[in-house]
Coordinates of C-alpha atoms in Angstrom, one line a residue:
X1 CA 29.5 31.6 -60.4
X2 CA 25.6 31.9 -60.9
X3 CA 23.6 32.6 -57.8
X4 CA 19.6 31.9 -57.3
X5 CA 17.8 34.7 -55.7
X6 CA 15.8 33.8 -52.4
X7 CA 12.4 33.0 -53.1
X8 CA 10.8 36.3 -51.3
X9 CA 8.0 35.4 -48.4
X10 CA 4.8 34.6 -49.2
X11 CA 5.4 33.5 -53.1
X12 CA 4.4 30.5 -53.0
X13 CA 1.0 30.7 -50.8
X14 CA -2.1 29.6 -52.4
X15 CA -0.3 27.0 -54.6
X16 CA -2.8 23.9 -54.6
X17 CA -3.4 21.9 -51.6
X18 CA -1.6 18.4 -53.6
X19 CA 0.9 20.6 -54.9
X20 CA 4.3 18.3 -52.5
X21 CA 5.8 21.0 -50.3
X22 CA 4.5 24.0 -51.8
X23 CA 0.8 23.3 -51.4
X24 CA -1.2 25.4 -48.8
X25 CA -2.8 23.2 -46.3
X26 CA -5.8 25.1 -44.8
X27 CA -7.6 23.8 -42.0
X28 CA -11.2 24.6 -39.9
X29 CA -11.6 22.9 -36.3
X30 CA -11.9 23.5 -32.8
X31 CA -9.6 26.0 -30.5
X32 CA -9.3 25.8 -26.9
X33 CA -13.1 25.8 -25.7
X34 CA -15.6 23.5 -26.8
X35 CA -18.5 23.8 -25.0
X36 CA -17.6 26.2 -22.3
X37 CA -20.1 27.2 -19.5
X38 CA -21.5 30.3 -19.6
X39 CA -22.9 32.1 -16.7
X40 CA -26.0 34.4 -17.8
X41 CA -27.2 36.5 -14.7
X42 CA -30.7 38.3 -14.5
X43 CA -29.6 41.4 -13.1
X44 CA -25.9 41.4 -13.1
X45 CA -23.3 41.5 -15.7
X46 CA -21.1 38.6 -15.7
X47 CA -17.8 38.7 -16.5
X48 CA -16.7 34.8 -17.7
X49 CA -13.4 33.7 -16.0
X50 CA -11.8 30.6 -16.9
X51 CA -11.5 30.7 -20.6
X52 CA -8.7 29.5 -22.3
X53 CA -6.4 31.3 -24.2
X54 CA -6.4 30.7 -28.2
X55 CA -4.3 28.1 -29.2
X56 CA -0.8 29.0 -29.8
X57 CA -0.3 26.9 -33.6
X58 CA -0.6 27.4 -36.8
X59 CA -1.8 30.7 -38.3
X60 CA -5.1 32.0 -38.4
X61 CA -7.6 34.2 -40.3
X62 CA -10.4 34.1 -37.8
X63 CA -11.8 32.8 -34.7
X64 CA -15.9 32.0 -34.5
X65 CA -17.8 31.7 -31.4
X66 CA -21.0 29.7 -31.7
X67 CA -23.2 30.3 -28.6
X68 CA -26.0 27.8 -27.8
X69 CA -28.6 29.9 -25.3
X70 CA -30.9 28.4 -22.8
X71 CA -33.1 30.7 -21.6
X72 CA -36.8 30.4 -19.4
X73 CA -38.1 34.2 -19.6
X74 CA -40.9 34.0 -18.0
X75 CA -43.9 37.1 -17.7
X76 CA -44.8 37.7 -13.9
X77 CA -48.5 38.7 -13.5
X78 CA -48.8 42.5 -13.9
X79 CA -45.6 42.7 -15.4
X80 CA -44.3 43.7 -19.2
X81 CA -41.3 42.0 -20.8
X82 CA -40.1 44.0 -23.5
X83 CA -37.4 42.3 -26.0
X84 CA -34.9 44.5 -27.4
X85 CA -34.6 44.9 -31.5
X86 CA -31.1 43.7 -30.9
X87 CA -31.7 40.6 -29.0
X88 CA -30.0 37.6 -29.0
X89 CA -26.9 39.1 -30.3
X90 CA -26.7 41.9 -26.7
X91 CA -26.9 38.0 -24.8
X92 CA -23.1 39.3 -25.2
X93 CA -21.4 42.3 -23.8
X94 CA -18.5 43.5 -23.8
X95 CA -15.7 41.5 -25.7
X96 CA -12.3 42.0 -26.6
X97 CA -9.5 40.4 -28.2
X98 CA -5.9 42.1 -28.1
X99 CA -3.7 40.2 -29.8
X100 CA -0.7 43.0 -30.4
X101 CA 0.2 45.0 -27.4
X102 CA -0.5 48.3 -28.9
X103 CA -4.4 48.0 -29.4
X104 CA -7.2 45.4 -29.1
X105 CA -7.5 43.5 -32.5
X106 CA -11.3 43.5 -32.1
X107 CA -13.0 45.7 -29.2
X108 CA -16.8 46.0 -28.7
X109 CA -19.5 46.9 -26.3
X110 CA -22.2 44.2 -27.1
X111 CA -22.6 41.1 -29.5
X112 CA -24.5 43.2 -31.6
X113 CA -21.7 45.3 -33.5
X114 CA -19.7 42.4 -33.8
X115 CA -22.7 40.9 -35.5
X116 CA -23.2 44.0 -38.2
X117 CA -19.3 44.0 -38.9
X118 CA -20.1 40.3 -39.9
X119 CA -22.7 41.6 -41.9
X120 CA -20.6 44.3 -43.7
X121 CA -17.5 41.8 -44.4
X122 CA -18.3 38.0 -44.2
X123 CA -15.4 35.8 -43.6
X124 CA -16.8 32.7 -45.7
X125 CA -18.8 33.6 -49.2
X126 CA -20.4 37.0 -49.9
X127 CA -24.0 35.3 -50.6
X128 CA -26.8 37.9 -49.9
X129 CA -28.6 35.8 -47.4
X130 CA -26.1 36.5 -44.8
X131 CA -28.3 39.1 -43.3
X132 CA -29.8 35.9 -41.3
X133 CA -26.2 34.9 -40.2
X134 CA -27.2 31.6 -40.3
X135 CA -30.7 32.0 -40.1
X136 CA -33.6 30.7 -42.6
X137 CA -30.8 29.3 -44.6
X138 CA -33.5 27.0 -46.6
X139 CA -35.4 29.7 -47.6
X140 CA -32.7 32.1 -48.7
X141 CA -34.1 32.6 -52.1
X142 CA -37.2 33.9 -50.3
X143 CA -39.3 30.6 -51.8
X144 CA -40.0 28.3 -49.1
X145 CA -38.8 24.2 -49.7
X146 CA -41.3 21.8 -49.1
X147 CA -41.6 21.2 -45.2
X148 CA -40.0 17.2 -45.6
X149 CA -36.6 19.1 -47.9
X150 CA -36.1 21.2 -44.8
X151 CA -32.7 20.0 -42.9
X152 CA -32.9 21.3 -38.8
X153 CA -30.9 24.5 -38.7
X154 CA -27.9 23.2 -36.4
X155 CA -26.4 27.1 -37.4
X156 CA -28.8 29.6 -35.7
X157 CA -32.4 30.0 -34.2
X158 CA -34.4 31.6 -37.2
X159 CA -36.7 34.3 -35.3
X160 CA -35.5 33.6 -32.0
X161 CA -38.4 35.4 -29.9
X162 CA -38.6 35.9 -25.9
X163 CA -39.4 32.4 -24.6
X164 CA -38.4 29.2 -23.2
X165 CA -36.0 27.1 -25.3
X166 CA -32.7 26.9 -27.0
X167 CA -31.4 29.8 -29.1
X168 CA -28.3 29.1 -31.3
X169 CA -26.0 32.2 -33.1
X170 CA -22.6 32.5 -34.3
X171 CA -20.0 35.4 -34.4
X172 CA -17.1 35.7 -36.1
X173 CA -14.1 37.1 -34.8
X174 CA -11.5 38.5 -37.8
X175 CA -8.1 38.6 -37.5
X176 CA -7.4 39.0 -41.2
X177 CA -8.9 40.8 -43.6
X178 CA -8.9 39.6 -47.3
X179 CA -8.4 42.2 -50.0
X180 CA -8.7 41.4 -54.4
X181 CA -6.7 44.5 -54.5
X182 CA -4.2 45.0 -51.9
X183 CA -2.3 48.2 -51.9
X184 CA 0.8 47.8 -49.6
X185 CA 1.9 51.5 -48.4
X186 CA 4.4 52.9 -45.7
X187 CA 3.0 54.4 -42.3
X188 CA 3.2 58.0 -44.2
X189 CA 1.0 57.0 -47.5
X190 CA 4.3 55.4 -49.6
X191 CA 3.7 52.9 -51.9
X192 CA 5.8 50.2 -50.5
X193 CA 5.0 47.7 -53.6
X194 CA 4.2 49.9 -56.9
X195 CA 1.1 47.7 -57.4
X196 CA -1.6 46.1 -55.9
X197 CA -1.7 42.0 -55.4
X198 CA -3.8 39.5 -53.7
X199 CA -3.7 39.7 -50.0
X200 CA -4.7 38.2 -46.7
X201 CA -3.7 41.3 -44.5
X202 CA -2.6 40.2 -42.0
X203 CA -3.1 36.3 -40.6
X204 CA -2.2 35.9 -37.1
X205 CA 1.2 33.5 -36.5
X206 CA -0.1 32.0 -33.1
X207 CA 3.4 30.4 -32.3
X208 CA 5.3 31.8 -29.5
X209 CA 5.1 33.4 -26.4
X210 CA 4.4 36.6 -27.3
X211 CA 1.2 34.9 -28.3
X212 CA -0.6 34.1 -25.4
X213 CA -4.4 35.6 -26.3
X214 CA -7.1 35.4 -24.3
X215 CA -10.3 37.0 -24.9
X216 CA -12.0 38.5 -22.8
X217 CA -16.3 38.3 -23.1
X218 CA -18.4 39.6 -20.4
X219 CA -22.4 38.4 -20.3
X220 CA -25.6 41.0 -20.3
X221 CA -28.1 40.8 -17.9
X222 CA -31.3 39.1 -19.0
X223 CA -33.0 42.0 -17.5
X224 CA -31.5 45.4 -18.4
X225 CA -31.9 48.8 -17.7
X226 CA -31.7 49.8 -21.3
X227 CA -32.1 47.2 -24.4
X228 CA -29.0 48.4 -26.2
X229 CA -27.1 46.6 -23.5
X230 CA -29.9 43.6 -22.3
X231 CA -31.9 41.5 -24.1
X232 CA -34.8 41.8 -22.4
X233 CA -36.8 44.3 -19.8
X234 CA -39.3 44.3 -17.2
X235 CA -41.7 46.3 -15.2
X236 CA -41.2 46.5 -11.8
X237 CA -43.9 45.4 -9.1
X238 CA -46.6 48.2 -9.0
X239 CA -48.6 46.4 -6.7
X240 CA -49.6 43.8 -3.7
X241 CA -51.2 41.2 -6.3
X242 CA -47.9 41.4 -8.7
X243 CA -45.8 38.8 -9.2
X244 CA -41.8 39.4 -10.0
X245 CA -40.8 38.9 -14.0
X246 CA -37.9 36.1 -13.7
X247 CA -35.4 35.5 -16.4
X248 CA -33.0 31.7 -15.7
X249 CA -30.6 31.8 -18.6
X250 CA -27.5 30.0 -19.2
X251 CA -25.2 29.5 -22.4
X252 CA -22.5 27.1 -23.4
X253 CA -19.6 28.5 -25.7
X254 CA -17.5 27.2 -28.9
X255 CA -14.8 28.5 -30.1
X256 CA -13.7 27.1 -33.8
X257 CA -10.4 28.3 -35.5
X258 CA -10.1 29.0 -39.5
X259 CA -6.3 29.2 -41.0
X260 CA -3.5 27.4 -42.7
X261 CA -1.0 25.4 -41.2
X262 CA 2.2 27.0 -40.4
X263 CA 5.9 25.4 -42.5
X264 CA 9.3 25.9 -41.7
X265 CA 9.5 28.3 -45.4
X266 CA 8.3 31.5 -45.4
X267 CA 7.8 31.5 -48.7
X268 CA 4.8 29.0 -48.3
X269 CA 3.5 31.1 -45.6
X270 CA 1.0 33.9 -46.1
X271 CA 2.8 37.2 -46.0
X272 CA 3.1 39.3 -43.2
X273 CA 2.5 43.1 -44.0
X274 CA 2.9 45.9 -41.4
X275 CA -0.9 46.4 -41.2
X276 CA -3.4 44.6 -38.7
X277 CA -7.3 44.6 -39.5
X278 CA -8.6 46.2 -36.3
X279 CA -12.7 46.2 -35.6
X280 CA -13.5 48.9 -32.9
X281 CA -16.9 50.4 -31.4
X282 CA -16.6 54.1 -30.1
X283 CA -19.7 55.8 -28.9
X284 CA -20.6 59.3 -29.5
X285 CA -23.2 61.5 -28.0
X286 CA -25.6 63.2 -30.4
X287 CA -27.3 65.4 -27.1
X288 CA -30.3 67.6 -28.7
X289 CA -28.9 68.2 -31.9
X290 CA -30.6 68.8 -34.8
X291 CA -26.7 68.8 -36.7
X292 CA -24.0 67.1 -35.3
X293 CA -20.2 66.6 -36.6
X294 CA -18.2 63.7 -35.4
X295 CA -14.2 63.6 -35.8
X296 CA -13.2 60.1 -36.7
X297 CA -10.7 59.5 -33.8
X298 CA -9.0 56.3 -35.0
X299 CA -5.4 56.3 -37.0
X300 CA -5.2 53.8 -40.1
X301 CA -6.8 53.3 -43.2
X302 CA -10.8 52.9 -41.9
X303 CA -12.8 50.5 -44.8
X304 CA -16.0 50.6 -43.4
X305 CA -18.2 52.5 -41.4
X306 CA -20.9 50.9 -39.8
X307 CA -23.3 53.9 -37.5
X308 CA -25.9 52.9 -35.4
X309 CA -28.2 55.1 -33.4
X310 CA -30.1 54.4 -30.1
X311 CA -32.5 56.6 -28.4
X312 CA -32.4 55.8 -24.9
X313 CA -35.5 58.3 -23.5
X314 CA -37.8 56.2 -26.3
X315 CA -39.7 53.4 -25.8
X316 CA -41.0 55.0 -22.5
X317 CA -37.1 55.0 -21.5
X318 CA -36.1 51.6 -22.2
X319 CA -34.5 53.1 -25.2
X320 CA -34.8 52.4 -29.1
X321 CA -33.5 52.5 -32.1
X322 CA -33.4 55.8 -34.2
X323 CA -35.8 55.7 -37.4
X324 CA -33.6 57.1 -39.9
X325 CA -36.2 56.7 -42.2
X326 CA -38.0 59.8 -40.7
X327 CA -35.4 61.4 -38.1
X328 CA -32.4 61.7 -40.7
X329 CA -31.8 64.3 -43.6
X330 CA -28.5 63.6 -44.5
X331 CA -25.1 62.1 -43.5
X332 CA -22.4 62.9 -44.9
X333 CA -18.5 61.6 -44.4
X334 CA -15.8 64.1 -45.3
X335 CA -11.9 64.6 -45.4
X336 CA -9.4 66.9 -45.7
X337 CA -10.6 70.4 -47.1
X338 CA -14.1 69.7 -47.5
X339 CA -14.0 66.6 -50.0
X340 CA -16.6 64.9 -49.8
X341 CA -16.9 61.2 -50.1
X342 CA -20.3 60.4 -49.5
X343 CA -23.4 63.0 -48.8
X344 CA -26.3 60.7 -48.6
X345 CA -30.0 60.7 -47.5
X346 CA -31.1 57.6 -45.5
X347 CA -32.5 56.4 -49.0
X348 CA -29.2 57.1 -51.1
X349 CA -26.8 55.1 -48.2
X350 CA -29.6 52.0 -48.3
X351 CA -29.6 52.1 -51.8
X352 CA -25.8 52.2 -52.3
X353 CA -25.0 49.1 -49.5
X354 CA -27.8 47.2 -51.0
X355 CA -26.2 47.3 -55.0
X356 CA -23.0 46.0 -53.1
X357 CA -24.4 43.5 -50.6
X358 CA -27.6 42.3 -52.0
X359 CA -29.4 43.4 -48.7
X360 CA -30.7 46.6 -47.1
X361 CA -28.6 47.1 -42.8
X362 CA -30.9 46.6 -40.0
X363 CA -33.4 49.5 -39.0
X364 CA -31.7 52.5 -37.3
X365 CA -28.3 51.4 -39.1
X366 CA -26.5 53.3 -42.0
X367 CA -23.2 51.6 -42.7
X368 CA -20.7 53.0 -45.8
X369 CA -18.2 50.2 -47.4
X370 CA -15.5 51.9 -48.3
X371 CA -14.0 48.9 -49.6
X372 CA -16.1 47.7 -52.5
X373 CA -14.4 49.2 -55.6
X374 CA -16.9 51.6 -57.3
X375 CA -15.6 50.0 -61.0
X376 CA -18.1 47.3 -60.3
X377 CA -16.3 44.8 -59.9
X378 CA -17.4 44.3 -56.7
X379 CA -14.0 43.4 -55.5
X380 CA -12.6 44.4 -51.9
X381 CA -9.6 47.4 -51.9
X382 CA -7.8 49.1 -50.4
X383 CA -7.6 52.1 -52.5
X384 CA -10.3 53.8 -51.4
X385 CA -10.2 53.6 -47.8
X386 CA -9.6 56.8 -45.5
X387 CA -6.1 56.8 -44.2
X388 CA -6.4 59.1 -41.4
X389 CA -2.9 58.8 -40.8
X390 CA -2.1 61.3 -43.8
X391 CA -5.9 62.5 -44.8
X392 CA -6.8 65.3 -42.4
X393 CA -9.9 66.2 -41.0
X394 CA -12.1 63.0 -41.8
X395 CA -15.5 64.0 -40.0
X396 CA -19.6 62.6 -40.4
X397 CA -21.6 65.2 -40.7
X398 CA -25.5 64.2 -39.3
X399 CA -28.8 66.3 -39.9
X400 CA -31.1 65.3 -38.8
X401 CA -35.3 66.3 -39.0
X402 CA -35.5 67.9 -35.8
X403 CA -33.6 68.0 -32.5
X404 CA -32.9 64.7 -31.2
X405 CA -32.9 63.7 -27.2
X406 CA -30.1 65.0 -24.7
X407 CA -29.2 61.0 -24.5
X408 CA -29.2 60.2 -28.4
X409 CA -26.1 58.5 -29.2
X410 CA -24.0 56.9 -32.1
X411 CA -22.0 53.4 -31.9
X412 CA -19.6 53.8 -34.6
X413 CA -18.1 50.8 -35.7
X414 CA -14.9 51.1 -37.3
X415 CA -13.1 48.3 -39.5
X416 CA -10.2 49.0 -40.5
X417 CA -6.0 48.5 -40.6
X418 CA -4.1 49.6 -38.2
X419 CA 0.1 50.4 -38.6
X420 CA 2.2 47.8 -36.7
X421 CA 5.4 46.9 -37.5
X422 CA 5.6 43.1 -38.5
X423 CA 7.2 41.3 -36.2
X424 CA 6.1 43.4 -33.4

């Protein structure tokens, strides 16, 4: 008697949409909020209660939050409002998304690093104009249409400024990651699959109870203490004939899913592999150094490396960024007995991210892609990635020109996959 194998999960997914029970059905539409109050205070962060958790269907790739921002920043007499080289994107603070109970799937201090790990991996198209995330879309060829070709940007607020008016910017929120070359290993550096294949590692089943996700997002202040954390800042009253700075914002919230929807045969589904794409910001003090070594703290296989310095006694202590142009020698990332992968001048790390992105990271940011196969290519890997789980002593290495403050710090952002046990 002749027996037929089972079909193994996953080997049918990506067949063709018309293909009759075998075709992947992808899908883009709303999740739970749709134009969600947000409260924006001018002095306070808010935390923003009341949203929904994601919708428990289907299985998704990512999440995007569009924010439309109202905002009436107005000067008072004798006053300074200063805007931060961050703003809008530090509109939002802290947000979080934990979607496993071992470790928050996506885990940041402000809008801001959320917005450069959309820069370093795009979740739609890998066009070079992304830089604007959204932004001065007509013009991304850098040759201006004629004013009456021009649609309205309904996507974002090109050169949003401190004003009154309507600010508009999206942020994607991954919970996949997509590789060209996908190589599946064990916890302890195995290979689990003897070759690499096409993957989407992994896409979030929202079914069941052990899926009830909430994000949390808390608000900045309009008016911060520092501009890495606010968008804005003011003078304080300095005399009788002053006049208080005043800031009335408010924001309404979107949320949109992206995914495929889910069948009843797991071999139409997308595979599940025992790795989840985590997206993390640590901080890391860099207090009067001239030389600095950081230990990379997180446990998986990190493909990307996004560093961004602030200066917090700059600016007359409202803080800046760091000119690496001028204030960094060399950085240098490293593993296990002094290999180095990259030992790059500010110049060397620009040049590098431009040849694979098609633009140059935002002043006082150095960001290294370890997932770009150097053959060319330009296709996304795994290979190349630092497992820290089996590669020891991974550490950045900073010089810099000359001793920087006692408050200089680093936000690292780390993207990368993290070990959990399908199913889990």
């Amino acid at each position: 008697m002749t027996t037929t194998a089972p079909v193994a999960p996953g080997a049918y997914y990506g067949l063709p949409t018309w293909m009759p029970g075998l075709g992947t059905q992808f899908f883009e539409g709303l999740d739970s909020d749709t134009d969600f109050a947000v409260d924006i205070s001018q002095s306070a962060v808010k935390t923003t209660n009341g949203l929904s958790e994601f919708t428990q269907d289907n299985i998704v790739f990512y999440w995007t939050l569009d924010f439309v921002v109202t905002q009436d920043v107005t000067t008072g007499t004798g006053q300074t409002v200063t805007t931060s080289p961050h703003f809008p994107f530090n509109y939002v603070g802290n947000f979080s998304v934990s979607l496993q109970s071992q470790y928050s799937n996506v885990q940041v201090f402000t809008g801001y690093m959320l917005f450069l790990f959309n820069l370093l991996r795009p979740l739609r198209g890998r066009q070079a104009w992304r830089n604007m995330l959204g932004a001065n879309v007509a013009e991304a060829n850098g040759t201006p249409l004629p004013a009456d070709t021009n649609a309205t940007n309904l996507v974002a607020t090109p050169s949003p400024a401190q004003a009154t008016g309507t600010i508009r910017f999206s942020l994607d929120v991954p919970a996949s990651m997509y590789f060209d070359r996908y190589w599946d290993v064990t916890e302890t550096g195995v290979s689990a699959s003897g070759v690499p294949v096409v993957a989407q590692v992994s896409p979030q089943y929202m079914a069941g109870a052990a899926r009830q996700v909430t994000p949390k997002l808390q608000m900045s202040p309009a008016f911060g203490s520092g501009l890495d954390t606010s968008p804005f800042n003011t003078t304080t009253l300095s005399g009788t004939a002053d006049s208080a700075s005043t800031a009335v914002s408010s924001a309404v919230l979107t949320v949109r899913r992206n995914g495929v929807y889910a069948t009843n045969n797991p071999a139409v589904d997308p595979p599940i592999y025992n790795w989840q794409v985590q997206h993390i910001e640590k901080q890391y003090g860099l207090g009067g150094r001239a030389k600095k070594t950081l230990a990379l703290d997180e446990y998986g296989q990190i493909t990307g490396l996004i560093l961004s310095f602030w200066d917090p006694s700059a600016n007359g202590g409202l803080g800046d960024v760091i000119d690496l142009s001028t204030q960094l020698d060399t950085a240098v990332l490293s593993y296990g007995s002094a290999l180095q992968r990259f030992n790059d001048t500010p110049a060397s790390a620009q040049r590098r991210f431009v040849d694979q992105h098609g633009f140059a990271p935002p002043k006082g940011v150095l960001i290294w892609d370890l997932a770009i196969d150097p053959d060319g290519s330009g296709k996304i890997t795994n290979a190349y990635s630092l497992n820290t789980l089996v590669m020891a002593s991974c550490t950045i290495q900073l010089t810099f020109s000359a001793a920087l403050s006692s408050t200089a710090y680093v936000n690292i952002g780390y993207e990368m996959l993290k070990y959990v046990m399908a199913g889990s």
